[in-house]
PDB file of C-alpha atoms in Angstrom:
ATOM      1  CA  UNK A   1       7.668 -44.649  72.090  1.00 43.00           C
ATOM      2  CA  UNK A   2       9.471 -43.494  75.274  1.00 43.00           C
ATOM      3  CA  UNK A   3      12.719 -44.313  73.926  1.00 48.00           C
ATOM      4  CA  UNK A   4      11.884 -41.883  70.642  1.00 50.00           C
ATOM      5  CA  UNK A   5      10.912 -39.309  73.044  1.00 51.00           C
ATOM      6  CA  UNK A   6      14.222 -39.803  74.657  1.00 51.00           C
ATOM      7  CA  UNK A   7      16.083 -39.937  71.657  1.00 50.00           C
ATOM      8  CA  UNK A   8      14.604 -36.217  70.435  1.00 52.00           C
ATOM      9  CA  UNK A   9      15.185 -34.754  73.872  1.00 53.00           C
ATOM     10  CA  UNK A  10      19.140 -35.797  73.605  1.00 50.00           C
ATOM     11  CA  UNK A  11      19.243 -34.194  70.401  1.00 48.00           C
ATOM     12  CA  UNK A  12      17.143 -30.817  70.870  1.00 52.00           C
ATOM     13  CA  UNK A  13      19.685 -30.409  74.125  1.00 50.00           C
ATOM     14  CA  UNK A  14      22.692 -30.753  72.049  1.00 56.00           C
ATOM     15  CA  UNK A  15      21.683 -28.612  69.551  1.00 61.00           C
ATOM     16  CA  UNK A  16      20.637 -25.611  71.894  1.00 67.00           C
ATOM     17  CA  UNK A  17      23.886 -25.869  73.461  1.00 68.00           C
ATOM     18  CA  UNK A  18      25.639 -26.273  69.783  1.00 74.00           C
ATOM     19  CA  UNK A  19      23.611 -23.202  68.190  1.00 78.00           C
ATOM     20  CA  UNK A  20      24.872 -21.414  71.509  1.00 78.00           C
ATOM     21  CA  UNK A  21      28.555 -22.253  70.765  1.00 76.00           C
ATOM     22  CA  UNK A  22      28.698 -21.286  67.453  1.00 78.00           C
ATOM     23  CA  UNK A  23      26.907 -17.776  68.168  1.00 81.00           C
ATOM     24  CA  UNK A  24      29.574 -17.459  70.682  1.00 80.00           C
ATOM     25  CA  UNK A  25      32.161 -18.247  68.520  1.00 79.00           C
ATOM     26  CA  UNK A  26      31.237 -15.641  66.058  1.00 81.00           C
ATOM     27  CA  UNK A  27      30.637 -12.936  68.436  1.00 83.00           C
ATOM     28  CA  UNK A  28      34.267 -13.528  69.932  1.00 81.00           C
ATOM     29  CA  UNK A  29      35.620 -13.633  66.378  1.00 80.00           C
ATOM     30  CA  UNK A  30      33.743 -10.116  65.999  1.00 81.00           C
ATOM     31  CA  UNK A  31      34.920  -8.315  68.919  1.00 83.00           C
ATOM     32  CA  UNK A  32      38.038  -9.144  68.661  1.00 80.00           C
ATOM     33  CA  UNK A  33      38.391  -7.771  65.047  1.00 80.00           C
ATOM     34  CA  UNK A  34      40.345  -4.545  65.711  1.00 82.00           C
ATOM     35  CA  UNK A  35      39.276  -2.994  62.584  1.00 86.00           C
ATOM     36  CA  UNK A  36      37.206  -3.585  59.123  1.00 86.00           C
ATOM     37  CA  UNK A  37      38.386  -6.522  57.189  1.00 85.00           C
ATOM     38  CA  UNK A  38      38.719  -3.843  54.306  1.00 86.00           C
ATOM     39  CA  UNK A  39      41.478  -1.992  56.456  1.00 89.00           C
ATOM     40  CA  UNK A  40      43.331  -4.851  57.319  1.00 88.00           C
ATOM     41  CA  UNK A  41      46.635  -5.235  55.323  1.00 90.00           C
ATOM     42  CA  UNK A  42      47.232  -8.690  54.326  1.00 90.00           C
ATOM     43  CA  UNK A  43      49.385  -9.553  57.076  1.00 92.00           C
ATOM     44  CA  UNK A  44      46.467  -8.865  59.430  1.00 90.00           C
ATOM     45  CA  UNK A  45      44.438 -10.984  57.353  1.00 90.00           C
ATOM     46  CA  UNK A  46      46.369 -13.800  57.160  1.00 91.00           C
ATOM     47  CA  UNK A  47      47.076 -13.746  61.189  1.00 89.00           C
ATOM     48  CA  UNK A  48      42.767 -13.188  61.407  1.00 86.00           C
ATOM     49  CA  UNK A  49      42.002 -16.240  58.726  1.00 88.00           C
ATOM     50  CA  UNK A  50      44.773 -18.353  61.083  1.00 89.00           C
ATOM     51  CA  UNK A  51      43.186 -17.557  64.056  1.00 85.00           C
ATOM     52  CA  UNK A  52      39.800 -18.329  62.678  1.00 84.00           C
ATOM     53  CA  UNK A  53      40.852 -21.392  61.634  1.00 86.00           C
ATOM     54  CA  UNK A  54      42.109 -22.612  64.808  1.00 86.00           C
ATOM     55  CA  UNK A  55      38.905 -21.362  66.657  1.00 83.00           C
ATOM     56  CA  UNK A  56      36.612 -23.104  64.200  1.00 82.00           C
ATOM     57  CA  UNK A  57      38.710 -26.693  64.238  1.00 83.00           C
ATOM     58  CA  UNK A  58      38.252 -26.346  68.021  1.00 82.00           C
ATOM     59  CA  UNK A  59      34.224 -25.369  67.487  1.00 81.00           C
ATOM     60  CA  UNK A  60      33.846 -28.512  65.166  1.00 80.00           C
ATOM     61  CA  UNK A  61      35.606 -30.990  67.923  1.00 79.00           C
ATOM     62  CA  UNK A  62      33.512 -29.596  70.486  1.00 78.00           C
ATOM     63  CA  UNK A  63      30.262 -29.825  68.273  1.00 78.00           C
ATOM     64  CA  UNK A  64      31.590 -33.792  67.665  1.00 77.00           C
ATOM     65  CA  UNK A  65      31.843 -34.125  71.412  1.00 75.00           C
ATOM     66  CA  UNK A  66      28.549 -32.506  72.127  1.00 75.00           C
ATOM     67  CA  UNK A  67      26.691 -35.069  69.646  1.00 75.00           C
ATOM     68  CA  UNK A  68      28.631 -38.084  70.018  1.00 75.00           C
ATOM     69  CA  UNK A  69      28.420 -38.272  73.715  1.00 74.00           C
ATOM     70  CA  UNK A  70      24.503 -37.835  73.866  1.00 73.00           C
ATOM     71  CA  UNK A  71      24.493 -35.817  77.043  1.00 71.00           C
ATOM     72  CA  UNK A  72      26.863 -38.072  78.960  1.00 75.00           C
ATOM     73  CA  UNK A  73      30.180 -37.519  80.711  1.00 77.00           C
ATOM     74  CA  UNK A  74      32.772 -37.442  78.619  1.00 80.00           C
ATOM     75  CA  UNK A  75      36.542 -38.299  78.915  1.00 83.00           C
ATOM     76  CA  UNK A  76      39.430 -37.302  76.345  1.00 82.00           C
ATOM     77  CA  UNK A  77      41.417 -40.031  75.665  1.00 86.00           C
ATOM     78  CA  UNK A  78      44.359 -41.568  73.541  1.00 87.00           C
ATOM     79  CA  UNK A  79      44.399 -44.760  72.405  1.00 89.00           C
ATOM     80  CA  UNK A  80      48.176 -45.872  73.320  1.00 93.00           C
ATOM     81  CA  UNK A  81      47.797 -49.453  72.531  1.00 95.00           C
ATOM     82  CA  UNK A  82      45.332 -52.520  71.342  1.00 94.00           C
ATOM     83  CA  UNK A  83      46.183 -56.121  72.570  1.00 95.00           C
ATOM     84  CA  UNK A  84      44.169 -58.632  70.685  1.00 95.00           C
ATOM     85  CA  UNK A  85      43.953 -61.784  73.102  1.00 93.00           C
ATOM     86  CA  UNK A  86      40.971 -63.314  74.330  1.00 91.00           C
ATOM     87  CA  UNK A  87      39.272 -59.704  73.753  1.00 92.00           C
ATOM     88  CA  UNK A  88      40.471 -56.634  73.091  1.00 93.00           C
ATOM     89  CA  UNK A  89      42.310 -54.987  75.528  1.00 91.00           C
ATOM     90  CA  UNK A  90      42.786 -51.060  74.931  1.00 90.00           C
ATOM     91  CA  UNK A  91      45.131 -49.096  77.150  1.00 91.00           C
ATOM     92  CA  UNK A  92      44.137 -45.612  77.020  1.00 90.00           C
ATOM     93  CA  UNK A  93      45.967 -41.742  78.452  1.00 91.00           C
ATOM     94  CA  UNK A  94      43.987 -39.074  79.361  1.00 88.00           C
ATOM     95  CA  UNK A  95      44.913 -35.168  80.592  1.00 86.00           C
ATOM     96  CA  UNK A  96      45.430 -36.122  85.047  1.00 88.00           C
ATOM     97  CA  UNK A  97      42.009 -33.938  85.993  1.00 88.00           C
ATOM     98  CA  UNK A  98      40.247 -34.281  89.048  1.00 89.00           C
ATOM     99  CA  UNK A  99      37.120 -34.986  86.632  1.00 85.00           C
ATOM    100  CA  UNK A 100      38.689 -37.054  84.790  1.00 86.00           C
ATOM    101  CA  UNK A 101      39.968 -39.180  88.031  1.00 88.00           C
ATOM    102  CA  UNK A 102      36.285 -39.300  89.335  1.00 88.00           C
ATOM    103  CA  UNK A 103      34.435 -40.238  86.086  1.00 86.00           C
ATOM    104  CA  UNK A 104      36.995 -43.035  85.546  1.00 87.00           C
ATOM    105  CA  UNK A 105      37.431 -43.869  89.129  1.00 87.00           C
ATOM    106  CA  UNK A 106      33.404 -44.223  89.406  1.00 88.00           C
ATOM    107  CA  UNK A 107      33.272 -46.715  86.306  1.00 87.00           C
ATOM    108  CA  UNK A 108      35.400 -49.444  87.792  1.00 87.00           C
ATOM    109  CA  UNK A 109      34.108 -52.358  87.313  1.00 89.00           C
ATOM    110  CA  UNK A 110      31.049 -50.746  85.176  1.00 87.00           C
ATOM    111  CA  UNK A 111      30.295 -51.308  81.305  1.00 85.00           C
ATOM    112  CA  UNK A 112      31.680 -47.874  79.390  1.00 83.00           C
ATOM    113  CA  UNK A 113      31.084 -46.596  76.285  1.00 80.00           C
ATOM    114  CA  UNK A 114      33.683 -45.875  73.489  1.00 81.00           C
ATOM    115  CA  UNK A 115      32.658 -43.806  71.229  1.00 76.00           C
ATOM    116  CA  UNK A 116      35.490 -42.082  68.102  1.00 74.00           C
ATOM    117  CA  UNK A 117      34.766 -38.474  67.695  1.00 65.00           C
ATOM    118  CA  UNK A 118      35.966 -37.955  64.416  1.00 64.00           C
ATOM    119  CA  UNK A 119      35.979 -34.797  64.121  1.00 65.00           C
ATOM    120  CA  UNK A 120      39.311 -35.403  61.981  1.00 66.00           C
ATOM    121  CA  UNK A 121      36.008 -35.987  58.778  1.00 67.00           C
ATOM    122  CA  UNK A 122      34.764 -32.385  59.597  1.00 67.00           C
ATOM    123  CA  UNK A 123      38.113 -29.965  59.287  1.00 69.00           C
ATOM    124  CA  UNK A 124      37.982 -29.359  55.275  1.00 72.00           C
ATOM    125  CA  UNK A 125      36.677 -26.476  53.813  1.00 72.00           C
ATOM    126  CA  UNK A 126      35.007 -25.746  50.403  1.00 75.00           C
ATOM    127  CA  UNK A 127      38.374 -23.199  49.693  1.00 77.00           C
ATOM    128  CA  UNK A 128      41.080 -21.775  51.379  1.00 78.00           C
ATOM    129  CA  UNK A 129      40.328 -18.202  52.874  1.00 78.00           C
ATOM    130  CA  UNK A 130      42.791 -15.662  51.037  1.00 79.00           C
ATOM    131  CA  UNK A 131      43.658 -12.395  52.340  1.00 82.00           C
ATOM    132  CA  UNK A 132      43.087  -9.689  50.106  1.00 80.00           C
ATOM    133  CA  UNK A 133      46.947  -8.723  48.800  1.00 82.00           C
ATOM    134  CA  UNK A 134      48.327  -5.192  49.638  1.00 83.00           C
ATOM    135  CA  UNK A 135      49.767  -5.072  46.163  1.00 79.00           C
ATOM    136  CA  UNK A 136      47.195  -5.992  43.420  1.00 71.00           C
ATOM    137  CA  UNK A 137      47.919  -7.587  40.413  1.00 72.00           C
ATOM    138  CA  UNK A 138      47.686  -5.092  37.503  1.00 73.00           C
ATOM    139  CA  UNK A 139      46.818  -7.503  34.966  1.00 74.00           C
ATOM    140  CA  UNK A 140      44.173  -8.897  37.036  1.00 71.00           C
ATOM    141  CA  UNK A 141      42.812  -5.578  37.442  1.00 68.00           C
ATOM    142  CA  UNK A 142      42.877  -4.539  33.661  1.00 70.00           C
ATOM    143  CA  UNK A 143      41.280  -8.215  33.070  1.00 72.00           C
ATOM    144  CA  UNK A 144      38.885  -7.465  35.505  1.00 68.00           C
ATOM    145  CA  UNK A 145      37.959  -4.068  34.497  1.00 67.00           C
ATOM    146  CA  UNK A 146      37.822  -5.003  30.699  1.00 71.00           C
ATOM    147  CA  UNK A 147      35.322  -7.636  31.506  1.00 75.00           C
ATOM    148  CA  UNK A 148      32.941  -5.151  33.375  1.00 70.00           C
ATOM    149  CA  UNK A 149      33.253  -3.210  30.297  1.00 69.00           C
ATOM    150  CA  UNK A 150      34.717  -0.418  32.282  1.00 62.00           C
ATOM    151  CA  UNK A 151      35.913   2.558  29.182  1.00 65.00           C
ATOM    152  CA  UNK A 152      38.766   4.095  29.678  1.00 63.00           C
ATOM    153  CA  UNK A 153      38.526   8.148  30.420  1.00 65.00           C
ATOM    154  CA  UNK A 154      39.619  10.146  27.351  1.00 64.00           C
TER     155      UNK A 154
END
């Protein structure tokens, strides 16, 4: 019972602080619109869908790090190389950071945790995000127009 209790607490902390990301992602992605996506040639659309992308792919490995790591410290790391002898031996790099020095420093000699983020499974999308093209296709249009049953003025 006290470890369920536990369990739900973890979870409702991660996802306050994961709702609370993701409004602040969208609210930067707002203000920083100079104008309407409307009046935004498609070169400025492109650039915004670009930057959007890189802001969300950096929202969904910080969402992965928020729920794999359970509300614990977490270190960065690459795996540089896996000797299997007698165990598995893993030599890992991470960024030189004074956290990162103290968090490792402290677990000398302790058990650790490895957990893989993944976040590498939550990057697709449904579609790609299109600009709208300066120059429309005519065709398109006339298609488009013909299938609305739009009559032409006489």
């Amino acid at each position: 019972m006290i470890h369920e209790t536990a369990e739900k607490d973890i979870v409702n902390i991660a996802a306050k602080t994961l709702t609370g990301d993701i409004r602040d992602f969208l609210l930067d992605r707002l203000k920083n619109f100079q104008k309407p996506w409307v009046s935004m040639g498609e070169a400025e659309q492109r650039e915004s869908i670009n930057q959007t992308k890189e802001a969300a792919e950096h929202l969904v490995k910080k969402a992965c790090r928020i729920i794999s790591s359970e509300g614990r410290k977490v270190i960065e790391a690459t795996v540089e190389q896996v000797i299997v002898k007698d165990g598995i031996k893993a030599t890992m790099k991470c960024t030189n950071t004074f956290d990162a020095l103290h968090e490792l420093g402290g677990a000398t000699g302790q058990i650790v945790l490895i957990v893989t983020s993944g976040a590498q499974d939550f990057v697709g999308e449904q579609a790609p995000a299109l600009p709208i093209p300066d120059q429309a296709d005519l065709l398109d249009s006339a298609q488009a127009l013909k299938e609305d049953n739009v009559t032409p003025l006489k």
